[in-house]
Amino acid sequence: MEEKPWKDHCVLLNKDEENELEIFGYKTQGCRKALCIAGYILSCGALLLLFYWKPEWDVWANCIRCSLEEADVVLLRTTDEFQRYTRKKVTWIDLSTLALPVSSNSDGPLVADKDSVINRAIMKPQLKMRCIQVQKIRYIWDFSVKEFKKVGSLEDSNTCHSIRHKFGAGLTREEQKIRQLLCGPNAIEVEIRPIWKLLFKEILNPFYVFQAFTLTLWLSQGYTEYSVAIIILSIISVGLTVYDLRQQSIKLHDLVEEHNKVQVTVCTKREGCKELESCYLVPGDMFLLDGKKFSLPCDAVLIDGSCIVNEGMLTGESIPVTKTPLPLTESPMPWKTHSMEDYRRHVLFCGTEVIQTKPTGRGPARAVVLQTGFNTAKGDLVRSILYPKPVNVKLYRDAFKFIVGLSVIGVFGLIYTVCVFMSHKKPVADVVAMALLLLTAAVPPAIPAALTTGTVYAQRRLKKKKIFCISPQRINICGQINLVCFDKTGTLTEDGLDLWGVIPSEGSRFQTIHKFPSSTPLPWGPVCGAMASCHSLVVLDNKIQGDPLDLKMFEGTHWEIDDSSTAQDGAGALDTCVVRPGPKASSAPVEGIAILHQFPFSSGLQRMSVVSQKIGEEQYDLYMKGAPEIVSSFCRQETVPANFLKELKMYTSQGFRVIALAHKVLNLGKDVDVSNLDREEAESGLAFLGLLVMENRLKQETKPVLGELAAARIRSVMVTGDNLQTAVTVARDADMIHAGSKVILVEANEPEGSAPASIAWRLAEDSKASTAAPCEVRANTEEKITLEGETCNYHFAMNGKSYQVIIKHFYNLLPKILVNATVFARMSPGQKSSLVEEFQKLNYYVGMCGDGANDCGALKMAHAGISLSEQEASVASPFTSQIPNIQCVPELIREGRAALVASFAVVKYLTLYGLIQFVGTALLFWQLQIFGNHQYLIQDIIITLLVCLTMSLTEAYPKLAPYRPPSQLISPPLLLSIILNVCFTIIMQTCGFLLVKQQPWY
């Protein structure tokens, strides 16, 4: 028998990405579909409703399994712990509707880019393609690899040369049409969902369906007033929910709509350049940046010229960033791999604002479209809001189990009622009605709503404290938080840096420190030249703007920026910024310095450098600044002072931010184009100039808040991109690491040659390191970590590089290290997210507090992400605080605890109320009697008012206790209290019932 290719074979969509999905192929069968339609009719729509809740059952019932190639329906399953299913229909795109040239029917490629998935997805000669749409992204069927591939992006396999060669002159008109049809419009369209759709989705919630069934039953039994009261409350509840959802939909629509209609100048082969609306852009289009300020409507790679953009939407920091063109290289490596972590410096991201463009001698700045629509950086952010990762809330899982348990009790009541009424020969209609009545009495319809009651009031109180929430179900989780990760700069410390001093180096010795502010200006010399020119500052609207560190450094020189182009010869002239000594600067033998070319800063490289030229001179200089350890490695060792590390440690251990400066004279010809210099070659053999010392003060709220969290036994961890020594000092100053506690620095190294990967442990106070090989490290570490667990006198600290090595080579040690690690420095955004995830694996409830810069991933990953930035980058964070300090963290935990305790209390109360009513009704049924309509009405209205009133009046307890509220609804204390109460109720009600029965007047 031939083996089916799809049997026991799991195909992945978005492989190795965060939103990875398993995909299964199915083919619709006519007879199965006919049986299902009959089932819908016979069940009065109940089966259809069940299939709405469970799409996988719908597919399994209507279809048979087949290969993806034959499928007309696909079933998608998430690879996370939730394993949620989605059903998608396979559709066809017909290209024959386009007026394509005759050659398109031949064996030649349909689009010029031979590597494009479009050429592998076309079915010839029919000119058709199979596709599916998943979470706003379109996938087309690739016949060569038998997989669905994402469309709407340029292939990552393109090299720097191929991007320029294939797309530098633009696409042909025919290719644009093909790509427009396949990729769809370049627009991030968020539909304002119609009220009827929102209403329909809300009332089909299982809770409301059960409530509708219950109310229908009660109305049939004449409980009119009571049922009407519940209907009014339900209408108010549904109305408010629909209103909130509609408002969120409008806000998100308004946020993205403005970038969908931007006018751009697009160039096409043979037709030249013309203005188009941005929604017609396709991957591969080449467009011009003509100097106007505008928001980018797509992700694009710069191929000519340079520009300055504001990436606040992505990073949370409204700092101008300089973008440089893709290098002119014949390298066979893909363009992203060639530029390594630094590839972002060539990319213009959708939603970011182009502030200024600088053309080259060849003409205006040009860029090639990389991604359009929801494939872009902004599209990805919007999709993370539209399709958030579900939170694994034990409370809601337990609530479901709890309702199932109560339903089982209700079923016993149903059987009891049938037996009693049948024994008295009652009509079948009465038996069914009474049996269902007792079933609904056991399960209070308000339990699911009660779980959210505490959350609603907590959200209202948080709003008054200027903490805004876009994911209310996370408020309950905040009550369980026992570890909070904090970013350092802008979160624990002040945003701005103050220039404290400069320590020049001459003849491989450190000279006398020049402190700031000072009555005498910084004397002219290589250090002054580096501080005046090695930056990415720009003049916008007559104001110098840029990175705060660059700004403070430049201000310390008292020089000024003249942003007009100079009259120099050479290709770099148009891309030139000139700095000149100001009236307060020390006298200098130069008229000014022209900054001809920048090698921009990147967090991956931890350095930046500039090529400059003194006005009136022919000599070219290269200045570099960056992390001291990195800069010193690029310097000639004879120029680095012998006490460099000692001096560096002296300042970083006092909490200062230290930057190193270096210089080199470049031996270049007169007419050389400096923009084509090789970075590695230029940045070698430098002379060390000295250290720049900057001060970063703690915010005044930091210490008291961290003290409050420590008193409540909530761990605080620092996760920063700054220097390790500086981070450890700030942690000590903030009392994250108490006086008397020792800090163990964990230094892990990748394997080199025959030497295996290793870990070195050393006390931060010592210079001696105890190094061990992998096999030895395990035994040694276990002893230390056990000791740490008992005494809590040690804290581990490490940098991002060591963290990555431990993840890769010593993963079994990671949990033991994380249990007592307090400081993580030089962490990249991806490493921050990974760290949060690793803490969650150790059963920590993790909070993450950051200022939005580089923290987006971690803010989304944490149980409770709190952004202190109101930039668009924090839009995906569940919580945003308008007060930019960490005071919001204990406030959020307090409200979370209040909401959690309130939710538990209401569930207990309603459960007892339901069971008491159940026992009372069951006893009355013994006598073939029932509660009157007004009895039910009074009981329920009093309870509803009581719950709402007490909830609204009860504030969160002002002090964070050193223990957390219970996290489990199904736990011995809670179940025992309910069971004992119910037993007591049964005894009292039964005794009362029997006693009353014996009275002569009964």
mmCIF file with all atom_site columns, N, CA, C and O in Angstrom, residues 310-326:
data_model
loop_
_atom_site.group_PDB
_atom_site.id
_atom_site.type_symbol
_atom_site.label_atom_id
_atom_site.label_alt_id
_atom_site.label_comp_id
_atom_site.label_asym_id
_atom_site.label_entity_id
_atom_site.label_seq_id
_atom_site.pdbx_PDB_ins_code
_atom_site.Cartn_x
_atom_site.Cartn_y
_atom_site.Cartn_z
_atom_site.occupancy
_atom_site.B_iso_or_equiv
_atom_site.pdbx_formal_charge
_atom_site.auth_seq_id
_atom_site.auth_comp_id
_atom_site.auth_asym_id
_atom_site.auth_atom_id
_atom_site.pdbx_PDB_model_num
ATOM 1  N N  . ASN A 1 310 ? 13.031 59.366 12.630 1.00 0.00 ? 310 ASN A N  1
ATOM 2  C CA . ASN A 1 310 ? 12.634 59.267 14.034 1.00 0.00 ? 310 ASN A CA 1
ATOM 3  C C  . ASN A 1 310 ? 11.979 57.896 14.212 1.00 0.00 ? 310 ASN A C  1
ATOM 4  O O  . ASN A 1 310 ? 10.914 57.643 13.667 1.00 0.00 ? 310 ASN A O  1
ATOM 5  N N  . GLU A 1 311 ? 12.624 57.009 14.979 1.00 0.00 ? 311 GLU A N  1
ATOM 6  C CA . GLU A 1 311 ? 12.120 55.643 15.161 1.00 0.00 ? 311 GLU A CA 1
ATOM 7  C C  . GLU A 1 311 ? 11.384 55.476 16.487 1.00 0.00 ? 311 GLU A C  1
ATOM 8  O O  . GLU A 1 311 ? 11.319 54.382 17.028 1.00 0.00 ? 311 GLU A O  1
ATOM 9  N N  . GLY A 1 312 ? 10.825 56.565 16.994 1.00 0.00 ? 312 GLY A N  1
ATOM 10 C CA . GLY A 1 312 ? 10.108 56.515 18.275 1.00 0.00 ? 312 GLY A CA 1
ATOM 11 C C  . GLY A 1 312 ? 9.029  55.457 18.303 1.00 0.00 ? 312 GLY A C  1
ATOM 12 O O  . GLY A 1 312 ? 8.782  54.817 19.312 1.00 0.00 ? 312 GLY A O  1
ATOM 13 N N  . MET A 1 313 ? 8.369  55.241 17.140 1.00 0.00 ? 313 MET A N  1
ATOM 14 C CA . MET A 1 313 ? 7.288  54.244 17.064 1.00 0.00 ? 313 MET A CA 1
ATOM 15 C C  . MET A 1 313 ? 7.794  52.842 17.394 1.00 0.00 ? 313 MET A C  1
ATOM 16 O O  . MET A 1 313 ? 7.083  52.034 17.981 1.00 0.00 ? 313 MET A O  1
ATOM 17 N N  . LEU A 1 314 ? 9.055  52.573 17.039 1.00 0.00 ? 314 LEU A N  1
ATOM 18 C CA . LEU A 1 314 ? 9.609  51.227 17.266 1.00 0.00 ? 314 LEU A CA 1
ATOM 19 C C  . LEU A 1 314 ? 10.354 51.121 18.584 1.00 0.00 ? 314 LEU A C  1
ATOM 20 O O  . LEU A 1 314 ? 10.261 50.121 19.278 1.00 0.00 ? 314 LEU A O  1
ATOM 21 N N  . THR A 1 315 ? 11.154 52.154 18.910 1.00 0.00 ? 315 THR A N  1
ATOM 22 C CA . THR A 1 315 ? 12.056 52.038 20.061 1.00 0.00 ? 315 THR A CA 1
ATOM 23 C C  . THR A 1 315 ? 11.548 52.720 21.316 1.00 0.00 ? 315 THR A C  1
ATOM 24 O O  . THR A 1 315 ? 12.021 52.420 22.406 1.00 0.00 ? 315 THR A O  1
ATOM 25 N N  . GLY A 1 316 ? 10.575 53.640 21.164 1.00 0.00 ? 316 GLY A N  1
ATOM 26 C CA . GLY A 1 316 ? 10.111 54.374 22.343 1.00 0.00 ? 316 GLY A CA 1
ATOM 27 C C  . GLY A 1 316 ? 10.951 55.616 22.601 1.00 0.00 ? 316 GLY A C  1
ATOM 28 O O  . GLY A 1 316 ? 10.658 56.386 23.492 1.00 0.00 ? 316 GLY A O  1
ATOM 29 N N  . GLU A 1 317 ? 12.050 55.813 21.854 1.00 0.00 ? 317 GLU A N  1
ATOM 30 C CA . GLU A 1 317 ? 12.902 56.979 22.050 1.00 0.00 ? 317 GLU A CA 1
ATOM 31 C C  . GLU A 1 317 ? 12.814 57.879 20.815 1.00 0.00 ? 317 GLU A C  1
ATOM 32 O O  . GLU A 1 317 ? 13.160 57.455 19.715 1.00 0.00 ? 317 GLU A O  1
ATOM 33 N N  . SER A 1 318 ? 12.357 59.122 21.013 1.00 0.00 ? 318 SER A N  1
ATOM 34 C CA . SER A 1 318 ? 12.234 60.047 19.879 1.00 0.00 ? 318 SER A CA 1
ATOM 35 C C  . SER A 1 318 ? 13.588 60.682 19.589 1.00 0.00 ? 318 SER A C  1
ATOM 36 O O  . SER A 1 318 ? 13.804 61.877 19.771 1.00 0.00 ? 318 SER A O  1
ATOM 37 N N  . ILE A 1 319 ? 14.523 59.831 19.167 1.00 0.00 ? 319 ILE A N  1
ATOM 38 C CA . ILE A 1 319 ? 15.879 60.293 18.882 1.00 0.00 ? 319 ILE A CA 1
ATOM 39 C C  . ILE A 1 319 ? 16.150 60.114 17.391 1.00 0.00 ? 319 ILE A C  1
ATOM 40 O O  . ILE A 1 319 ? 15.902 59.033 16.858 1.00 0.00 ? 319 ILE A O  1
ATOM 41 N N  . PRO A 1 320 ? 16.639 61.152 16.709 1.00 0.00 ? 320 PRO A N  1
ATOM 42 C CA . PRO A 1 320 ? 16.939 60.998 15.281 1.00 0.00 ? 320 PRO A CA 1
ATOM 43 C C  . PRO A 1 320 ? 17.995 59.909 15.057 1.00 0.00 ? 320 PRO A C  1
ATOM 44 O O  . PRO A 1 320 ? 19.000 59.850 15.767 1.00 0.00 ? 320 PRO A O  1
ATOM 45 N N  . VAL A 1 321 ? 17.738 59.040 14.084 1.00 0.00 ? 321 VAL A N  1
ATOM 46 C CA . VAL A 1 321 ? 18.660 57.948 13.756 1.00 0.00 ? 321 VAL A CA 1
ATOM 47 C C  . VAL A 1 321 ? 19.103 58.123 12.312 1.00 0.00 ? 321 VAL A C  1
ATOM 48 O O  . VAL A 1 321 ? 18.277 58.349 11.425 1.00 0.00 ? 321 VAL A O  1
ATOM 49 N N  . THR A 1 322 ? 20.413 58.032 12.079 1.00 0.00 ? 322 THR A N  1
ATOM 50 C CA . THR A 1 322 ? 20.929 58.188 10.718 1.00 0.00 ? 322 THR A CA 1
ATOM 51 C C  . THR A 1 322 ? 20.917 56.844 10.002 1.00 0.00 ? 322 THR A C  1
ATOM 52 O O  . THR A 1 322 ? 21.371 55.834 10.540 1.00 0.00 ? 322 THR A O  1
ATOM 53 N N  . LYS A 1 323 ? 20.385 56.826 8.787  1.00 0.00 ? 323 LYS A N  1
ATOM 54 C CA . LYS A 1 323 ? 20.350 55.612 7.970  1.00 0.00 ? 323 LYS A CA 1
ATOM 55 C C  . LYS A 1 323 ? 21.327 55.775 6.806  1.00 0.00 ? 323 LYS A C  1
ATOM 56 O O  . LYS A 1 323 ? 21.363 56.823 6.160  1.00 0.00 ? 323 LYS A O  1
ATOM 57 N N  . THR A 1 324 ? 22.092 54.708 6.549  1.00 0.00 ? 324 THR A N  1
ATOM 58 C CA . THR A 1 324 ? 23.105 54.742 5.487  1.00 0.00 ? 324 THR A CA 1
ATOM 59 C C  . THR A 1 324 ? 22.739 53.747 4.384  1.00 0.00 ? 324 THR A C  1
ATOM 60 O O  . THR A 1 324 ? 22.021 52.773 4.647  1.00 0.00 ? 324 THR A O  1
ATOM 61 N N  . PRO A 1 325 ? 23.239 53.982 3.161  1.00 0.00 ? 325 PRO A N  1
ATOM 62 C CA . PRO A 1 325 ? 22.866 53.070 2.068  1.00 0.00 ? 325 PRO A CA 1
ATOM 63 C C  . PRO A 1 325 ? 23.522 51.696 2.185  1.00 0.00 ? 325 PRO A C  1
ATOM 64 O O  . PRO A 1 325 ? 24.547 51.543 2.852  1.00 0.00 ? 325 PRO A O  1
ATOM 65 N N  . LEU A 1 326 ? 22.915 50.730 1.519  1.00 0.00 ? 326 LEU A N  1
ATOM 66 C CA . LEU A 1 326 ? 23.432 49.367 1.454  1.00 0.00 ? 326 LEU A CA 1
ATOM 67 C C  . LEU A 1 326 ? 24.823 49.410 0.832  1.00 0.00 ? 326 LEU A C  1
ATOM 68 O O  . LEU A 1 326 ? 25.034 50.110 -0.163 1.00 0.00 ? 326 LEU A O  1
#
